[in-house]
Amino acid sequence: LEYKYNLNENTRSLIWNYYGFPPDELGKPLDEDRPICKQCFKTVPAKNGHTSNLYQHLQYQHPHLASEVKQHYEVCAKMFQVCFLSFKTYSFMFPLFVNDEDGSARQVQALNRALAECICLNQLPVHIVETAGFRDLVLKLNSSYKPPGPDFFMTTEIPQLYAEARLAMRAQLSKVCHYSCSAELKGSVGAMDVCMVITVQWISDNWQMQSWCLGSAALNSEFSSETLREVLDEMVQEQWSLDLSKMTGITTHYGTNYRKAFSGYNWVPSFRHNLDVAVYKAVNMDRVAGSLSRIRKTVSAFTRSAKMAKLLLARQEELGLPQQPLVHDEPTHWSSTFDMVGRFIEQRRAVCALLDDLPDKSQLLPKESEFTALETFHEILSPLRGLSDLLSGEKDPMLSSVLPLSWKILSCLCLSDEDSVLARDMKEKISGELKSRYKNRELQILLNTGTFLDPRFKDTFVIMQNDVKETLLEKAKAIDFEYPPQTSCDPKEKFEEGPDPKRAKMDMKGFLSSIKTEKKAGVTEVAAAVGNHKLQKEIEAYCHMEEIGAEEDPLAWWRQNGSSLPLLSQCAQRYLCIMASASQHSDFACSSKRRGVSEENKALIDFLERFFVYSSIRLV
């Protein structure tokens, strides 16, 4: 057996002791990619010396041998860990072992860290470190530095960088008094799994809005309210140790399951999502949808044919029109449909002239009634198109922007005597759907409260000012005063009660402690009343202040005037951190620049990219 199956001399792994190769006349392996098991004489493919199939064969066919290999690797790993820790502990005593001919290990470590930060900050593919052009650039910058391979960064350097950034963020979040959250469902491209991305927002002590993506959690079951609530509790409480009682609001998509899951946390439906759904109500109308279906076929004929695209450019030059190609839309984004219709209307003369000259393409020419429907579609949605981009911001808009934006949208959708039947139907569809999503009274009070605390809109858009003042005064104790619960018993009852057999005999110290507790309860009641009166005075003073310009920063105003309104400024920090729309953070599974990277490492890179861009924290 030993003569028939010779061990490959170039192998180092222990697992090759259980495999061999048929020798040729000179005693060398016939085929190094097809070793044979010495136990069952089966051929196991191992291309280029990879041992995954070899270990898997032992695991399923010879478990006792697989356990021997595993134990050997565990012993080697422990020995390496001990040696590494010893080297790290005593390396400062032996400079000879720290420095090599290519430079000090400290400099190499600093360069590795800088390269890892560059990868995360710019969302670069980790395999860039092994490309010829990159290595040539590094060689010219520092001839003594040899970048490690991509596996080193994905398994060692980037996870270590993430751990340090996470610790820094946990320390930052531990100081936060009040915060809000936003949650959004994301789906992976080419997969059926769905995850919920949770973002936390808060206003720092220097009145800067902070927005952080805490992470994503896979939803393996149905999207019930119980599941959504469990995911939020696990992410916020268990993983990041945040107190849910300090969460002032949560912004999600509109849905019964969301409203039921987060009803106790000042649930706010995403304004961007509500606007999109309202617009799609109009887009899906029969006349509009039919016209859009026809125009998509026409646009496809030009975007999928190089010949047709060249003919269109030539015709545009003849007619003096901008030489721009037609654009196809993404049906799930109505803004792209709006852009498609706008470009088609702009190039209508060139498209019609070209199709008239091509008899075999004449069926692609839309009818006049369809052109009229497309023009109406473009005219009505034109004021709303810009909001699609504005609402994608991560720090803007705040909750206080919902009422002004709603007013602007509804004013643009007011019915006019000059409107056509289609225009009236589209306006009624959009405005009716948008109003129905904000008719809840508690939500209206919340929106008015956030708008009232914004010095840009407090006098212009607040329509429930009395309810807002009552809400602030009612929650003043929870916001600013945290006292032990009051006792309703009479002090005389302590003497009238008989001895409690379940309690030990109270000594003088215990008796004095009970008296102090009762006295504190009375002080608490008085302090709460005084604080409530002070907040009321601050509210009245705030109401008499003039509004600032809509282009100014409300947080900068509070930074300047918060000292004169100490209690009300805490209310502002509590409400202004609530977002109007769910934050548009990176969709981990949709990044084309990180192909071949595991989902876990995609999340690490995304977290670190946001950390270096948006955080004022610096890792030392």
XYZ file of C-alpha atoms in Angstrom:
620
model
C 0.000 0.000 0.000
C 2.754 2.436 0.902
C 4.533 1.656 -2.368
C 1.441 1.987 -4.488
C 0.300 5.329 -3.089
C 3.145 7.755 -2.547
C 2.607 10.928 -0.512
C 3.045 14.182 -2.407
C 6.305 15.735 -1.155
C 5.073 19.320 -1.646
C 2.108 19.025 0.719
C 2.133 20.356 4.294
C -1.350 19.667 5.623
C -1.845 16.752 7.999
C -4.822 15.581 5.985
C -2.540 14.353 3.196
C -1.361 11.555 5.491
C -4.641 9.821 4.684
C -4.322 10.184 0.905
C -1.844 9.164 -1.786
C -1.227 9.206 -5.549
C -0.723 6.377 -8.057
C 2.957 6.608 -9.102
C 4.327 6.542 -12.588
C 7.481 4.699 -13.715
C 9.701 7.271 -12.021
C 7.732 7.158 -8.750
C 6.070 10.542 -9.245
C 2.277 11.103 -8.949
C 0.350 10.463 -12.124
C -2.347 13.056 -11.386
C -1.887 15.464 -8.437
C -5.494 16.684 -8.720
C -7.010 13.249 -8.009
C -5.638 11.713 -4.784
C -6.888 8.345 -3.476
C -8.092 7.653 0.050
C -5.912 5.054 1.815
C -8.896 3.724 3.755
C -11.548 3.089 1.096
C -9.426 3.556 -2.084
C -11.826 6.099 -3.541
C -10.638 8.922 -5.757
C -11.401 12.366 -4.300
C -10.880 15.450 -6.524
C -8.535 18.054 -5.023
C -7.766 20.543 -7.760
C -4.668 22.668 -7.185
C -4.068 21.010 -3.840
C -7.253 22.268 -2.142
C -8.174 20.120 0.849
C -11.877 20.983 1.282
C -13.116 17.873 -0.540
C -10.525 15.733 1.240
C -11.681 16.801 4.687
C -15.341 16.464 3.681
C -14.717 12.889 2.505
C -13.149 11.973 5.850
C -15.951 13.690 7.713
C -18.699 11.656 6.031
C -16.903 8.359 5.296
C -14.311 8.136 8.110
C -15.450 10.321 11.047
C -12.775 9.008 13.402
C -10.035 10.217 11.048
C -11.720 13.593 10.633
C -11.784 14.029 14.414
C -8.032 13.342 14.555
C -7.383 16.051 11.967
C -9.637 18.495 13.831
C -7.922 17.876 17.168
C -4.539 18.380 15.548
C -5.615 21.748 14.105
C -7.030 22.876 17.458
C -3.732 22.090 19.199
C -1.819 23.989 16.520
C -4.138 26.968 16.858
C -3.645 27.109 20.642
C 0.119 26.873 20.269
C 0.069 29.693 17.703
C -2.054 31.842 19.994
C 0.334 31.325 22.917
C 3.351 32.093 20.750
C 1.691 35.195 19.305
C 0.763 36.573 22.736
C 4.254 35.920 24.041
C 5.772 37.645 21.037
C 3.403 40.602 21.435
C 4.220 40.885 25.151
C 7.995 40.743 24.930
C 8.598 42.226 21.479
C 9.494 45.618 22.972
C 12.458 43.930 24.724
C 13.855 42.548 21.484
C 13.965 45.110 18.681
C 15.672 42.519 16.520
C 12.465 40.504 16.312
C 10.277 43.558 15.759
C 12.163 45.023 12.840
C 12.968 43.269 9.596
C 14.842 44.289 6.508
C 11.714 45.863 4.950
C 10.990 48.211 7.841
C 9.545 48.153 11.344
C 6.463 46.106 12.142
C 4.874 49.199 13.624
C 5.123 50.998 10.304
C 3.740 47.978 8.460
C 0.849 47.814 10.899
C 0.119 51.517 10.372
C 0.159 51.063 6.602
C -2.152 48.053 6.842
C -4.573 50.072 8.940
C -4.438 53.021 6.526
C -5.130 50.690 3.607
C -8.059 49.088 5.445
C -9.525 52.535 6.180
C -9.107 53.479 2.511
C -10.985 50.359 1.426
C -13.854 51.046 3.829
C -14.000 54.799 3.307
C -14.204 54.531 -0.490
C -16.115 51.224 -0.643
C -13.308 49.656 -2.696
C -13.215 45.931 -3.528
C -10.745 44.171 -1.251
C -9.206 42.350 -4.214
C -7.685 45.641 -5.343
C -4.704 44.919 -3.082
C -3.574 42.077 -5.359
C -3.950 43.886 -8.677
C -0.775 44.711 -10.590
C -1.517 48.412 -10.949
C -2.180 48.890 -7.228
C 0.942 47.026 -6.154
C 3.002 49.023 -8.639
C 1.629 52.247 -7.141
C 2.445 51.090 -3.603
C 5.940 50.084 -4.720
C 6.595 53.593 -6.016
C 5.213 55.195 -2.843
C 7.007 52.877 -0.404
C 9.298 50.253 -1.846
C 9.657 48.480 1.516
C 5.919 47.847 1.987
C 4.286 44.760 0.560
C 0.483 44.840 0.984
C -1.065 41.647 2.381
C -3.637 39.697 0.408
C -7.415 40.312 0.474
C -7.993 37.484 2.966
C -5.914 39.323 5.568
C -8.098 42.416 5.321
C -11.417 40.555 5.308
C -10.568 38.188 8.167
C -8.238 40.271 10.336
C -7.748 43.973 9.717
C -11.271 45.100 8.759
C -13.021 43.060 11.519
C -10.552 44.512 14.036
C -11.209 48.006 12.702
C -14.948 47.361 12.981
C -14.577 46.160 16.576
C -12.731 49.349 17.540
C -15.262 51.552 15.745
C -18.119 49.675 17.388
C -16.616 50.199 20.845
C -16.212 53.893 20.111
C -19.828 54.112 18.960
C -21.114 52.224 22.012
C -19.314 54.721 24.226
C -20.898 57.559 22.259
C -24.388 56.052 22.396
C -24.139 55.427 26.138
C -24.179 59.208 26.659
C -27.306 59.809 24.572
C -30.313 60.995 26.578
C -32.975 60.689 23.870
C -32.901 59.174 20.415
C -35.185 58.019 17.638
C -35.031 55.079 15.256
C -36.013 54.349 11.697
C -36.507 50.876 10.241
C -36.736 49.805 6.636
C -37.003 46.443 4.910
C -34.317 45.640 2.355
C -34.149 42.735 -0.071
C -30.997 41.179 -1.481
C -30.531 41.188 -5.234
C -30.930 37.675 -6.658
C -32.042 36.227 -3.331
C -35.301 35.746 -1.483
C -34.090 36.828 1.947
C -35.232 40.100 3.478
C -33.594 42.023 6.291
C -34.668 44.966 8.403
C -32.141 47.820 8.547
C -32.351 49.849 11.764
C -30.952 53.363 12.044
C -30.618 55.497 15.161
C -30.704 59.307 15.184
C -30.059 61.752 17.983
C -29.043 65.351 18.554
C -25.702 65.797 20.283
C -24.961 68.258 23.076
C -23.617 70.771 20.540
C -26.832 70.426 18.510
C -25.510 68.316 15.664
C -27.766 65.692 14.095
C -26.219 62.219 14.298
C -27.472 59.345 12.153
C -26.093 55.805 12.447
C -27.035 52.520 10.863
C -26.921 50.030 13.726
C -27.084 47.025 11.418
C -29.446 44.672 9.661
C -31.292 41.622 10.922
C -32.598 38.850 8.669
C -36.339 38.168 8.769
C -36.680 34.441 8.238
C -40.357 34.297 9.141
C -43.405 36.311 8.148
C -43.339 40.056 8.713
C -45.720 40.046 11.651
C -45.821 42.747 14.296
C -44.316 40.356 16.849
C -41.362 39.581 14.582
C -40.670 43.256 13.855
C -40.841 44.113 17.542
C -38.465 41.276 18.453
C -35.943 42.411 15.843
C -36.030 45.967 17.179
C -35.624 44.849 20.797
C -32.733 42.535 19.946
C -30.875 45.103 17.840
C -31.387 48.136 20.086
C -31.336 46.577 23.539
C -29.192 43.461 23.335
C -26.657 44.359 20.659
C -26.225 48.089 21.371
C -27.418 48.314 25.019
C -29.746 51.247 24.356
C -32.634 51.957 26.690
C -35.917 51.671 24.787
C -37.579 54.011 27.275
C -35.370 56.802 25.862
C -36.565 56.230 22.300
C -38.826 59.167 21.429
C -40.115 57.882 18.090
C -39.634 55.402 15.285
C -40.142 55.981 11.563
C -41.081 53.068 9.291
C -43.092 52.316 6.181
C -46.855 52.612 6.411
C -48.472 49.312 7.330
C -50.719 47.686 9.883
C -47.935 45.417 11.094
C -45.615 48.406 11.661
C -48.285 50.445 13.423
C -49.150 47.537 15.720
C -45.520 46.647 16.441
C -44.370 50.178 17.336
C -47.569 51.788 18.602
C -46.025 52.493 22.002
C -43.028 54.361 20.579
C -44.571 57.370 18.770
C -44.783 55.556 15.439
C -44.352 57.814 12.388
C -45.044 56.585 8.836
C -42.300 57.415 6.361
C -43.289 60.523 4.407
C -41.273 59.481 1.373
C -42.991 56.094 1.298
C -46.416 57.683 1.728
C -45.743 60.060 -1.145
C -44.561 57.207 -3.377
C -47.652 55.128 -2.654
C -49.933 58.120 -3.278
C -48.249 58.818 -6.630
C -48.517 55.167 -7.659
C -52.260 55.395 -7.095
C -52.319 57.884 -9.962
C -49.717 56.059 -12.069
C -51.766 52.854 -11.978
C -54.906 54.498 -13.342
C -56.007 52.714 -16.530
C -55.464 55.599 -18.928
C -52.072 56.544 -17.473
C -50.835 52.961 -17.180
C -51.856 52.202 -20.772
C -50.000 55.240 -22.116
C -46.903 54.373 -20.105
C -46.983 50.783 -21.409
C -47.014 52.059 -24.998
C -44.180 54.525 -24.460
C -42.018 51.838 -22.840
C -42.241 49.741 -26.002
C -41.235 52.751 -28.088
C -38.321 53.634 -25.827
C -37.142 50.007 -25.785
C -36.921 50.032 -29.584
C -34.372 52.864 -29.376
C -32.434 51.759 -26.299
C -31.953 48.151 -27.473
C -30.953 48.904 -31.047
C -27.711 50.711 -31.863
C -28.993 51.426 -35.377
C -32.165 53.110 -34.126
C -30.170 55.119 -31.577
C -27.852 56.456 -34.309
C -30.793 57.346 -36.541
C -32.396 59.241 -33.670
C -29.207 61.229 -33.015
C -29.022 62.183 -36.698
C -32.666 63.288 -36.729
C -32.129 65.342 -33.536
C -29.245 67.153 -35.208
C -31.423 67.932 -38.241
C -34.218 69.374 -36.089
C -31.899 71.301 -33.778
C -32.893 69.312 -30.674
C -30.544 68.302 -27.843
C -28.683 65.152 -28.882
C -29.686 62.972 -25.968
C -30.789 59.337 -25.999
C -34.153 58.202 -24.704
C -34.126 56.789 -21.189
C -35.954 53.720 -19.928
C -37.597 53.763 -16.525
C -37.467 51.468 -13.534
C -41.163 50.723 -12.844
C -40.568 50.490 -9.083
C -39.376 54.138 -8.981
C -41.932 56.624 -10.252
C -39.270 59.358 -10.468
C -37.517 57.385 -13.218
C -40.859 57.037 -15.017
C -41.272 60.803 -14.779
C -37.792 61.292 -16.286
C -38.612 58.856 -19.105
C -41.792 60.741 -19.981
C -40.028 64.109 -19.779
C -37.269 63.025 -22.171
C -39.813 61.504 -24.560
C -41.875 64.723 -24.639
C -38.706 66.719 -25.248
C -37.727 64.486 -28.202
C -41.271 63.975 -29.514
C -40.637 65.737 -32.833
C -37.521 63.695 -33.599
C -39.130 60.385 -32.583
C -42.301 60.982 -34.615
C -40.359 62.151 -37.691
C -38.115 59.097 -37.590
C -40.955 56.584 -37.076
C -42.932 58.162 -39.935
C -40.002 57.432 -42.258
C -39.825 53.778 -41.124
C -43.022 51.955 -42.211
C -42.106 48.787 -40.320
C -41.845 50.817 -37.074
C -44.992 52.894 -37.424
C -46.844 50.784 -34.836
C -44.478 52.171 -32.197
C -45.804 55.699 -32.620
C -48.118 56.625 -29.691
C -51.573 57.972 -30.399
C -52.501 61.594 -29.850
C -54.660 60.700 -26.835
C -51.688 58.906 -25.293
C -49.504 61.955 -25.832
C -52.146 64.037 -24.038
C -52.190 61.624 -21.095
C -48.387 61.683 -20.870
C -48.306 65.482 -20.896
C -50.912 65.588 -18.118
C -48.914 63.018 -16.139
C -45.736 65.072 -16.509
C -47.426 68.373 -15.643
C -49.065 67.128 -12.432
C -46.022 65.268 -11.096
C -43.528 67.969 -12.019
C -43.795 69.805 -8.623
C -43.394 66.484 -6.785
C -40.319 65.267 -8.665
C -37.873 67.383 -6.683
C -39.192 66.037 -3.379
C -38.115 62.541 -4.385
C -34.479 63.599 -4.098
C -34.920 65.864 -1.083
C -36.604 63.134 0.945
C -33.673 60.749 0.413
C -31.420 62.728 2.766
C -30.167 61.024 5.913
C -30.305 64.031 8.231
C -33.122 65.931 6.511
C -35.971 66.259 6.610
C -36.823 66.127 10.279
C -40.289 65.463 11.640
C -40.970 69.203 11.611
C -40.845 69.208 7.794
C -43.860 66.926 7.301
C -46.547 69.595 7.714
C -44.832 72.160 5.426
C -44.178 69.525 2.757
C -47.732 68.200 2.991
C -49.134 71.709 2.664
C -46.994 72.365 -0.407
C -48.011 69.106 -2.081
C -51.710 69.559 -1.384
C -51.575 73.152 -2.627
C -50.016 71.939 -5.884
C -52.837 69.413 -6.206
C -55.693 71.871 -5.720
C -58.421 71.414 -8.294
C -58.874 74.046 -10.969
C -61.669 74.766 -13.431
C -59.159 74.386 -16.254
C -58.233 70.822 -15.260
C -59.151 67.979 -17.573
C -60.986 64.934 -16.301
C -57.731 62.956 -16.129
C -55.959 65.756 -14.282
C -58.740 66.008 -11.676
C -58.749 62.241 -11.140
C -54.971 62.135 -10.661
C -54.983 65.035 -8.205
C -57.811 63.513 -6.175
C -56.072 60.136 -6.085
C -52.777 61.542 -4.795
C -54.176 64.048 -2.308
C -56.805 61.639 -0.954
C -54.266 58.885 -0.349
C -51.793 61.246 1.308
C -54.420 62.729 3.637
C -55.677 59.299 4.708
C -52.228 58.357 6.015
C -52.023 61.298 8.448
C -55.576 61.508 9.746
C -54.813 59.836 13.096
C -55.172 62.397 15.903
C -52.184 61.181 17.938
C -50.005 61.369 14.847
C -51.293 64.853 14.084
C -50.394 66.025 17.608
C -46.936 64.518 17.235
C -46.411 66.263 13.889
C -47.627 69.585 15.268
C -45.379 69.224 18.318
C -42.307 68.646 16.162
C -43.249 71.575 13.927
C -43.873 73.840 16.925
C -40.370 73.163 18.254
C -38.857 74.140 14.905
C -38.250 77.913 14.992
C -38.698 78.064 11.203
C -42.353 76.912 11.170
C -43.753 77.363 14.703
C -46.142 80.191 13.758
C -46.903 79.326 10.140
C -47.806 75.640 9.992
C -48.881 74.643 13.526
C -52.668 74.272 13.600
C -53.038 72.550 17.003
C -51.035 74.903 19.214
C -53.180 74.429 22.339
C -52.940 70.639 22.071
C -49.179 70.950 21.587
C -48.770 73.031 24.740
C -50.862 70.574 26.757
C -48.798 67.681 25.405
C -45.517 69.315 26.339
C -46.709 70.199 29.827
C -48.124 66.716 30.329
C -44.840 65.069 29.343
C -42.634 67.589 31.117
C -42.245 65.344 34.133
C -41.148 62.404 32.004
C -38.790 64.577 29.987
C -37.064 66.578 32.689
C -38.060 65.240 36.103
C -37.438 61.688 37.180
C -38.462 61.154 40.765
C -39.365 58.096 42.840
C -43.059 57.204 42.887
C -45.174 59.137 45.374
C -46.684 57.405 48.381
C -50.326 57.968 49.183
C -50.285 56.700 52.751
C -50.712 58.963 55.772
C -47.644 59.324 58.051
C -49.864 58.498 61.023
C -50.546 55.068 59.563
C -46.991 54.055 60.501
C -47.919 54.351 64.134
C -51.454 52.958 63.860
C -50.432 49.820 62.010
C -49.688 46.732 63.988
C -46.431 44.845 63.722
C -45.897 43.045 60.427
C -44.800 39.455 61.111
C -43.141 39.271 57.664
C -40.878 42.252 58.360
C -38.042 42.507 60.779
C -38.343 44.986 63.612
C -37.601 48.504 62.354
C -34.798 50.281 64.173
C -34.246 54.030 64.400
C -32.193 54.178 61.186
C -34.903 52.401 59.228
C -37.577 54.636 60.719
C -35.644 57.788 59.779
C -35.118 56.406 56.272
C -38.878 55.979 55.812
C -39.460 59.550 57.000
C -36.886 60.823 54.491
C -38.594 58.913 51.674
C -41.964 60.477 52.536
C -40.361 63.937 52.686
C -38.737 63.402 49.272
C -42.104 62.483 47.799
C -43.524 65.796 48.955
C -40.517 67.688 47.583
C -40.922 65.857 44.288
C -44.509 66.975 43.954
C -43.568 70.589 44.650
C -40.540 70.461 42.304
C -42.634 68.970 39.512
C -45.181 71.758 39.883
C -42.432 74.392 39.846
C -40.798 72.774 36.808
C -44.123 72.591 35.013
C -44.704 76.281 35.690
C -41.196 77.104 34.424
C -41.750 75.150 31.219
C -45.021 76.974 30.673
C -43.219 80.309 30.985
C -40.581 79.140 28.504
C -43.291 78.102 26.042
C -44.913 81.524 26.258
C -41.560 83.234 25.764
C -40.811 80.979 22.793
C -44.173 81.816 21.213
C -43.344 85.519 21.293
C -40.036 85.011 19.472
C -39.962 85.638 15.738
C -39.638 82.825 13.253
C -36.341 82.383 11.458
C -35.914 81.908 7.725
C -36.779 78.525 6.272
C -33.258 78.257 4.822
C -31.638 78.581 8.262
C -30.648 75.674 10.481
C -33.079 75.130 13.385
C -30.449 73.229 15.373
C -28.088 76.187 15.101
C -30.894 78.395 16.476
C -31.346 76.081 19.460
C -27.584 75.969 19.992
C -27.647 79.735 20.350
C -30.893 80.127 22.324
C -31.066 76.844 24.233
C -29.461 78.311 27.365
C -32.349 80.784 27.776
C -34.929 77.983 27.285
C -33.339 75.060 29.166
C -36.458 72.900 29.608
C -37.949 73.568 26.199
C -34.593 72.884 24.538
C -34.677 69.382 26.012
C -38.110 68.932 24.457
C -36.654 70.093 21.134
C -33.854 67.538 21.349
C -36.463 64.906 22.077
C -38.737 65.634 19.107
C -36.486 67.103 16.428
C -34.385 63.943 16.231
C -37.387 62.041 14.823
C -37.087 61.601 11.072
C -39.854 62.295 8.585
C -38.710 59.422 6.350
C -36.898 56.168 6.881
C -33.177 56.707 6.296
C -31.733 55.637 2.954
C -28.653 53.797 4.128
C -26.673 51.463 1.924
C -28.355 48.300 0.803
C -25.669 45.790 1.698
C -26.633 43.259 -0.952
C -26.850 45.728 -3.834
C -23.286 47.040 -3.943
C -21.654 46.068 -7.225
C -18.270 47.184 -5.930
C -18.101 44.397 -3.348
C -18.850 41.294 -5.372
C -17.545 38.094 -3.848
C -17.564 39.492 -0.302
C -19.659 37.792 2.354
C -22.807 39.502 3.634
C -21.241 39.947 7.056
C -18.194 41.725 5.638
C -20.403 43.888 3.406
C -22.099 45.120 6.564
C -18.743 45.770 8.233
C -17.459 47.803 5.288
C -20.704 49.775 5.087
C -20.605 50.562 8.812
C -16.976 51.688 8.642
C -17.564 53.776 5.516
C -20.282 55.706 7.353
C -18.123 55.866 10.478
C -15.249 57.639 8.733
C -17.498 59.958 6.709
C -20.035 61.079 9.310
C -18.420 60.562 12.701
C -16.418 63.108 14.593
C -14.843 60.242 16.539
C -11.274 59.376 15.611
C -9.686 56.036 16.372
C -6.247 56.247 17.934
